[in-house]
mmCIF file of C-alpha atoms in Angstrom:
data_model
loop_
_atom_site.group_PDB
_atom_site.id
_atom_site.type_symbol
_atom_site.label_atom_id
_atom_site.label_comp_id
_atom_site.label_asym_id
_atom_site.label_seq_id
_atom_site.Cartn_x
_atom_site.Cartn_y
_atom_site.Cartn_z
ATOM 1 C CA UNK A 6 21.486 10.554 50.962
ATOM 2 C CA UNK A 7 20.660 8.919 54.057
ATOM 3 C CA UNK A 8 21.526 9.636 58.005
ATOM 4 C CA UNK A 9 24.151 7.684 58.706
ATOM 5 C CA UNK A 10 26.394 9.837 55.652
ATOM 6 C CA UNK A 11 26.544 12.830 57.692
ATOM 7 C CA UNK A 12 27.868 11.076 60.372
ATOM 8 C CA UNK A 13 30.969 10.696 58.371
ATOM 9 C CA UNK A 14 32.114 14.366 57.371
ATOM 10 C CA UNK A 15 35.161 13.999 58.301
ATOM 11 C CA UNK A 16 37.470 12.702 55.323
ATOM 12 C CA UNK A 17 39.816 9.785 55.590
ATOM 13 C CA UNK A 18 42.471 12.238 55.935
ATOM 14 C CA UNK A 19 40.805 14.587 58.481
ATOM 15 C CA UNK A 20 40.837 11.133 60.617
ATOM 16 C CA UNK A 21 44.125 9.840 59.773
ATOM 17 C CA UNK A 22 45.368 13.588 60.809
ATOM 18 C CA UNK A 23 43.489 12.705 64.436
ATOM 19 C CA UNK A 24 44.890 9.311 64.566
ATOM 20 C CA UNK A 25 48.321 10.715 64.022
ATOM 21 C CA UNK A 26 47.890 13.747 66.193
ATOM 22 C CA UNK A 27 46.858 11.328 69.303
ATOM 23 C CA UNK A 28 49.652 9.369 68.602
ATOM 24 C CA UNK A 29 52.100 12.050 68.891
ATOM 25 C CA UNK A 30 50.844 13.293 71.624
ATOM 26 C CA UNK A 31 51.598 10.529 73.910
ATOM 27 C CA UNK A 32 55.154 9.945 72.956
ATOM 28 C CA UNK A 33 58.063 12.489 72.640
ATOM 29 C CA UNK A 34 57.419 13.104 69.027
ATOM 30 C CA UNK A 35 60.110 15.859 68.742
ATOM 31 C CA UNK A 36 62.748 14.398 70.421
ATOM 32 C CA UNK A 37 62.355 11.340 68.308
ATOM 33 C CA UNK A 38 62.376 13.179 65.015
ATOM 34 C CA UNK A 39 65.429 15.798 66.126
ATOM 35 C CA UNK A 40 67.354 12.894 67.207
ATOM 36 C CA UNK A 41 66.838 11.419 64.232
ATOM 37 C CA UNK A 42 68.156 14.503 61.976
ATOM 38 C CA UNK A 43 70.989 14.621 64.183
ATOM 39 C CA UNK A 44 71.906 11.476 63.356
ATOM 40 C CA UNK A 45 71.733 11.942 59.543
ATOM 41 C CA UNK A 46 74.451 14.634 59.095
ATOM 42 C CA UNK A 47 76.614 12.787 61.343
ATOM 43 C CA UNK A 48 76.765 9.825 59.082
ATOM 44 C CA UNK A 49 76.531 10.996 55.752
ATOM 45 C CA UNK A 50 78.983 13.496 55.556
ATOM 46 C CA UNK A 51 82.035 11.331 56.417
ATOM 47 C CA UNK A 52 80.808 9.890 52.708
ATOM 48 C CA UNK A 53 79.918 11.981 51.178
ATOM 49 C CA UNK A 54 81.229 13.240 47.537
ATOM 50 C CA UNK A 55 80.409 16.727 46.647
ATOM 51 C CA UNK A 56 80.277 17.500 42.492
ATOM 52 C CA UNK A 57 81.592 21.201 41.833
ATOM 53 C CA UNK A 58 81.565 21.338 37.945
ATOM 54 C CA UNK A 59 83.993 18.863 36.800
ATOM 55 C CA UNK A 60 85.653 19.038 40.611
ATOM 56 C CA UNK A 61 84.386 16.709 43.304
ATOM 57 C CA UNK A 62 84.571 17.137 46.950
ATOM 58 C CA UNK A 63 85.258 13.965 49.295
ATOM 59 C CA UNK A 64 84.568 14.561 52.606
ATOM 60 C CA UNK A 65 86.714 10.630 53.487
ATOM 61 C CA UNK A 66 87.873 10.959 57.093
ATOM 62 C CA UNK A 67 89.831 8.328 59.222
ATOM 63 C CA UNK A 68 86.510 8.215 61.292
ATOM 64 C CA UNK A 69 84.128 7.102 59.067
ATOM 65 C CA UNK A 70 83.749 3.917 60.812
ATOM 66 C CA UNK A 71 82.975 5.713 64.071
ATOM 67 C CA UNK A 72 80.783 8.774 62.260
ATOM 68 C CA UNK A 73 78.312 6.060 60.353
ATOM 69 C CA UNK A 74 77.989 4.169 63.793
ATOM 70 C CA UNK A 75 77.401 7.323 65.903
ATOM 71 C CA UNK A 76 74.317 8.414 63.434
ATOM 72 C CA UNK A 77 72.643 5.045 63.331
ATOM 73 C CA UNK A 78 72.565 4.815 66.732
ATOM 74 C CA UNK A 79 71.191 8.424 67.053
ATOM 75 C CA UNK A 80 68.637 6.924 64.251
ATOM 76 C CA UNK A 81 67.666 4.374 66.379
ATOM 77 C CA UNK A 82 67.810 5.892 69.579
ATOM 78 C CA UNK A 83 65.022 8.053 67.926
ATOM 79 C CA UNK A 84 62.781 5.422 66.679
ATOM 80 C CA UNK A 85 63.487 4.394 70.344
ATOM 81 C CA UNK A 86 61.988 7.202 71.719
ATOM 82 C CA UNK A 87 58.825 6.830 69.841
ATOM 83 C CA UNK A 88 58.147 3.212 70.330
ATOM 84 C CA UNK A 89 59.689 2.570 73.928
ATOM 85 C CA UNK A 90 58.498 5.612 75.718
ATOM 86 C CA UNK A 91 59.711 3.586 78.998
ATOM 87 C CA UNK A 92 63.145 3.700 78.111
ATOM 88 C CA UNK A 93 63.160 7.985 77.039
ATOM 89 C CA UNK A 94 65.499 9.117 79.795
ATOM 90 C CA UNK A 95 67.960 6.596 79.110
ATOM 91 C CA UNK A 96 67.905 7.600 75.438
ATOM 92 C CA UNK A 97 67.931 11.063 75.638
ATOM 93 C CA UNK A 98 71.032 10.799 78.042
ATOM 94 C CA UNK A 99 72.345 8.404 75.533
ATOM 95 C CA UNK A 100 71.524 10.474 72.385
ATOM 96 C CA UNK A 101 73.082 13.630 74.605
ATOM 97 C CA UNK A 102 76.590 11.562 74.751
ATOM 98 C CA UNK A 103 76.555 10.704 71.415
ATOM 99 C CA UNK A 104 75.970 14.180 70.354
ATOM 100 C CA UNK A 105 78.939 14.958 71.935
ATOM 101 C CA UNK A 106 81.428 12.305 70.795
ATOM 102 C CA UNK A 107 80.178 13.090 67.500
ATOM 103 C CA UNK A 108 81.939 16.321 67.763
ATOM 104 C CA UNK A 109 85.324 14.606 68.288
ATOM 105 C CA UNK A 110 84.496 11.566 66.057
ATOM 106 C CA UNK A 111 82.584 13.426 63.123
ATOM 107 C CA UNK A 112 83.804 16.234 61.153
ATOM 108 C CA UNK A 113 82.291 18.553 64.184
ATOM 109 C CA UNK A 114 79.434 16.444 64.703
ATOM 110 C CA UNK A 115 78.648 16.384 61.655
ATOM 111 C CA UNK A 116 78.971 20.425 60.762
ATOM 112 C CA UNK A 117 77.235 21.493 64.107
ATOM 113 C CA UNK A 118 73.856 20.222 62.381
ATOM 114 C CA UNK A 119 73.935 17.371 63.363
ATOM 115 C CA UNK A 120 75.433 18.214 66.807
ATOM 116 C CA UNK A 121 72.669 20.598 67.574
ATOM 117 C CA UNK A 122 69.798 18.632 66.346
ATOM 118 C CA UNK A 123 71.020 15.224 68.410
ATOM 119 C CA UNK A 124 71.932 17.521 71.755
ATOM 120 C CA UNK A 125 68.095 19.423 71.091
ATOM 121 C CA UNK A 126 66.263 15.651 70.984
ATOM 122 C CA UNK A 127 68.335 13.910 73.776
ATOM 123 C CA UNK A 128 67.246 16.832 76.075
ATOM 124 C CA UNK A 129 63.827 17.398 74.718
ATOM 125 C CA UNK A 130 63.391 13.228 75.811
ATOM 126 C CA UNK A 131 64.901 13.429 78.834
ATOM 127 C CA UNK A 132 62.699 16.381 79.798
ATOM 128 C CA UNK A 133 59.749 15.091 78.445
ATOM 129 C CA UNK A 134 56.385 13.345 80.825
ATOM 130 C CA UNK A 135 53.677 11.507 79.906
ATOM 131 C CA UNK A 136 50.090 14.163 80.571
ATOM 132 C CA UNK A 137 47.231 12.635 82.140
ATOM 133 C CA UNK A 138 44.194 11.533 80.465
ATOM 134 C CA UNK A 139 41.383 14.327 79.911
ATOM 135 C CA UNK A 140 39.522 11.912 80.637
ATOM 136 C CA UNK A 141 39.868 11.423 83.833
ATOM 137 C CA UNK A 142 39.406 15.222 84.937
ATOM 138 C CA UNK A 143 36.388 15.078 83.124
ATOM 139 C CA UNK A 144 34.950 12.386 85.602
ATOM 140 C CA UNK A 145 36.393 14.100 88.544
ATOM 141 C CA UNK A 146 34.387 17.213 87.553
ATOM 142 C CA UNK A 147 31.296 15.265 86.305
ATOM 143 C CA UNK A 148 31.001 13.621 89.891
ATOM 144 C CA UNK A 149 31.463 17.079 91.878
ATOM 145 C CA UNK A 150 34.880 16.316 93.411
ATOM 146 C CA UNK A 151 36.610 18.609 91.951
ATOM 147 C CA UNK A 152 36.476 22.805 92.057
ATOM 148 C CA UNK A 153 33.398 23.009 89.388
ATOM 149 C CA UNK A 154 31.243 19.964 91.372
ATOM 150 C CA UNK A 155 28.939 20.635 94.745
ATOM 151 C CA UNK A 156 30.648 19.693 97.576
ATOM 152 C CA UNK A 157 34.189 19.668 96.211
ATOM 153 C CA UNK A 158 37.237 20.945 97.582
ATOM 154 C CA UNK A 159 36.982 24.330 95.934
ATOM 155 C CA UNK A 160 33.573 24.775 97.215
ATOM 156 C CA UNK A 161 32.741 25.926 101.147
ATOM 157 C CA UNK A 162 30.105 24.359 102.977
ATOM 158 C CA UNK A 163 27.667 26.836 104.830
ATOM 159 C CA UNK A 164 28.317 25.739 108.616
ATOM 160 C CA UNK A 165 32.404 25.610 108.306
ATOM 161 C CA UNK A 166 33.966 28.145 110.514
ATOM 162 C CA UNK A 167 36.208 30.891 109.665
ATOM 163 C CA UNK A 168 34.588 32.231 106.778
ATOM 164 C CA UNK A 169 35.472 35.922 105.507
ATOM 165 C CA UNK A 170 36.432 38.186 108.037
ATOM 166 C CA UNK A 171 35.798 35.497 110.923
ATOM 167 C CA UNK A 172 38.738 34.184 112.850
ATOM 168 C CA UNK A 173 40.199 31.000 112.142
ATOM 169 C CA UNK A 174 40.178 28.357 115.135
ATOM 170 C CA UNK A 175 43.293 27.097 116.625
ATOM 171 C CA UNK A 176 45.089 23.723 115.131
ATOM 172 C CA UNK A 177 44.171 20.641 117.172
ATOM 173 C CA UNK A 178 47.567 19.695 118.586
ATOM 174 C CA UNK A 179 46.878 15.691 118.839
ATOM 175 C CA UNK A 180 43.927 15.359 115.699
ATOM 176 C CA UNK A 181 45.551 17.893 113.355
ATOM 177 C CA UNK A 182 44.398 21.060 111.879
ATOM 178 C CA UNK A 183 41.112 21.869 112.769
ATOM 179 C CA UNK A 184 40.063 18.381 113.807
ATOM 180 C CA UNK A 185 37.283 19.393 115.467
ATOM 181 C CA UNK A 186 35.776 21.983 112.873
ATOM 182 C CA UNK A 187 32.747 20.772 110.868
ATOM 183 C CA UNK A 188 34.157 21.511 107.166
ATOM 184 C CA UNK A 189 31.374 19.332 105.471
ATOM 185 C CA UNK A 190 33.707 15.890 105.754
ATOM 186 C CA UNK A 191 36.586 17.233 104.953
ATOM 187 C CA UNK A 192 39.862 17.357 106.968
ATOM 188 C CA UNK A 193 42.023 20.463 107.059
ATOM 189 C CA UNK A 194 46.044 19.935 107.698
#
C-alpha cells in the first residue's frame, strides 16, 4: 500500500452518490420526478388492457388521443424541470394546467394518481429557488464581514455610542440615522 490509496476511500459509488446528490440539489429534483409520475397514469390507462382470469379489462376511451398527449407533455415538462431550471415557473404553471385538464380529458386524471402527482410537481416547481453557494458564506465569514469575523456587522466597536443601558442619540435629519456617531465605519439607517 502506498499514500496516495487512502486518499481514495471513498468507493466509486460513495462518489457517484455525491455527484448525484449535488446535482439534485441545484435543480427541482422532486418536482421533476412527481411530474413525471403524473404523467404516466394519465397516459397509460386510456390503453390499457387489464387480464382477470380468462376476462380482460379495456380501459379504451374516446380521449385517448388527448390522455397520451396530456402525459407526455407532463413527461417532458419534467425532464424540463431538471435540465432548464430557467424555464421552472413556466412549467410548473404548465404542468398545474395540465393536471387539471387531465381530469376532464383522462379517466379522472388518470384515477386521481396521476392528478395528484402532476398538481404536487407543478407546484413544488413553481415554488421552488435556487440556494446560494456555501461557498460564498464561507468567504464572507473567513474575511470577518460577517457576524463570526472582527469588525463585522454583528460585532460592536468599543467607542460607538449607545451601548447597554446608554441612550441612543437622535437621527440626523439631513445625513441619516446617526450620521454623526462613530460606529467603527459603519452607517446606521
Amino acid at each position: 500500500m502506498s499514500a496516495e490509496t487512502s486518499v481514495q476511500s471513498a468507493g466509486s459509488f460513495t462518489r457517484l452518490r455525491l455527484r448525484f446528490r449535488g446535482w439534485r440539489g441545484s435543480r427541482p429534483f422532486w418536482a421533476g420526478l412527481f411530474t413525471m409520475l403524473g404523467g404516466v397514469p394519465i397516459a397509460y390507462f386510456p390503453y390499457a388492457t387489464l387480464k382477470l382470469g380468462t376476462m380482460s379489462i379495456a380501459m379504451a376511451t374516446t380521449a385517448g388521443a388527448g390522455s397520451l398527449i396530456i402525459g407526455v407533455l407532463l413527461f417532458t415538462l419534467g425532464l424540463t424541470m431538471w435540465f432548464q431550471q430557467a424555464t421552472r415557473i413556466f412549467a410548473g404553471v404548465a404542468a398545474i394546467v395540465l393536471a387539471l385538464v387531465s381530469l376532464v380529458v383522462s379517466n379522472i386524471g388518470g384515477f386521481i394518481l396521476g392528478f395528484l402527482f402532476a398538481l404536487i410537481g407543478g407546484a413544488l416547481s413553481a415554488s421552488w429557488a435556487p440556494g446560494k453557494a456555501a461557498a460564498a458564506d464561507a468567504g464572507r465569514h473567513a474575511a470577518g464581514q460577517g457576524p463570526a469575523g472582527d469588525g463585522g456587522a454583528g460585532t460592536a466597536p468599543e467607542n460607538a455610542a449607545g451601548g447597554p443601558g446608554e441612550p441612543h442619540p437622535l437621527p440626523d435629519p439631513v445625513h441619516g440615522a446617526g450620521a454623526e456617531d462613530s460606529n467603527g465605519g459603519y452607517r446606521v439607517g
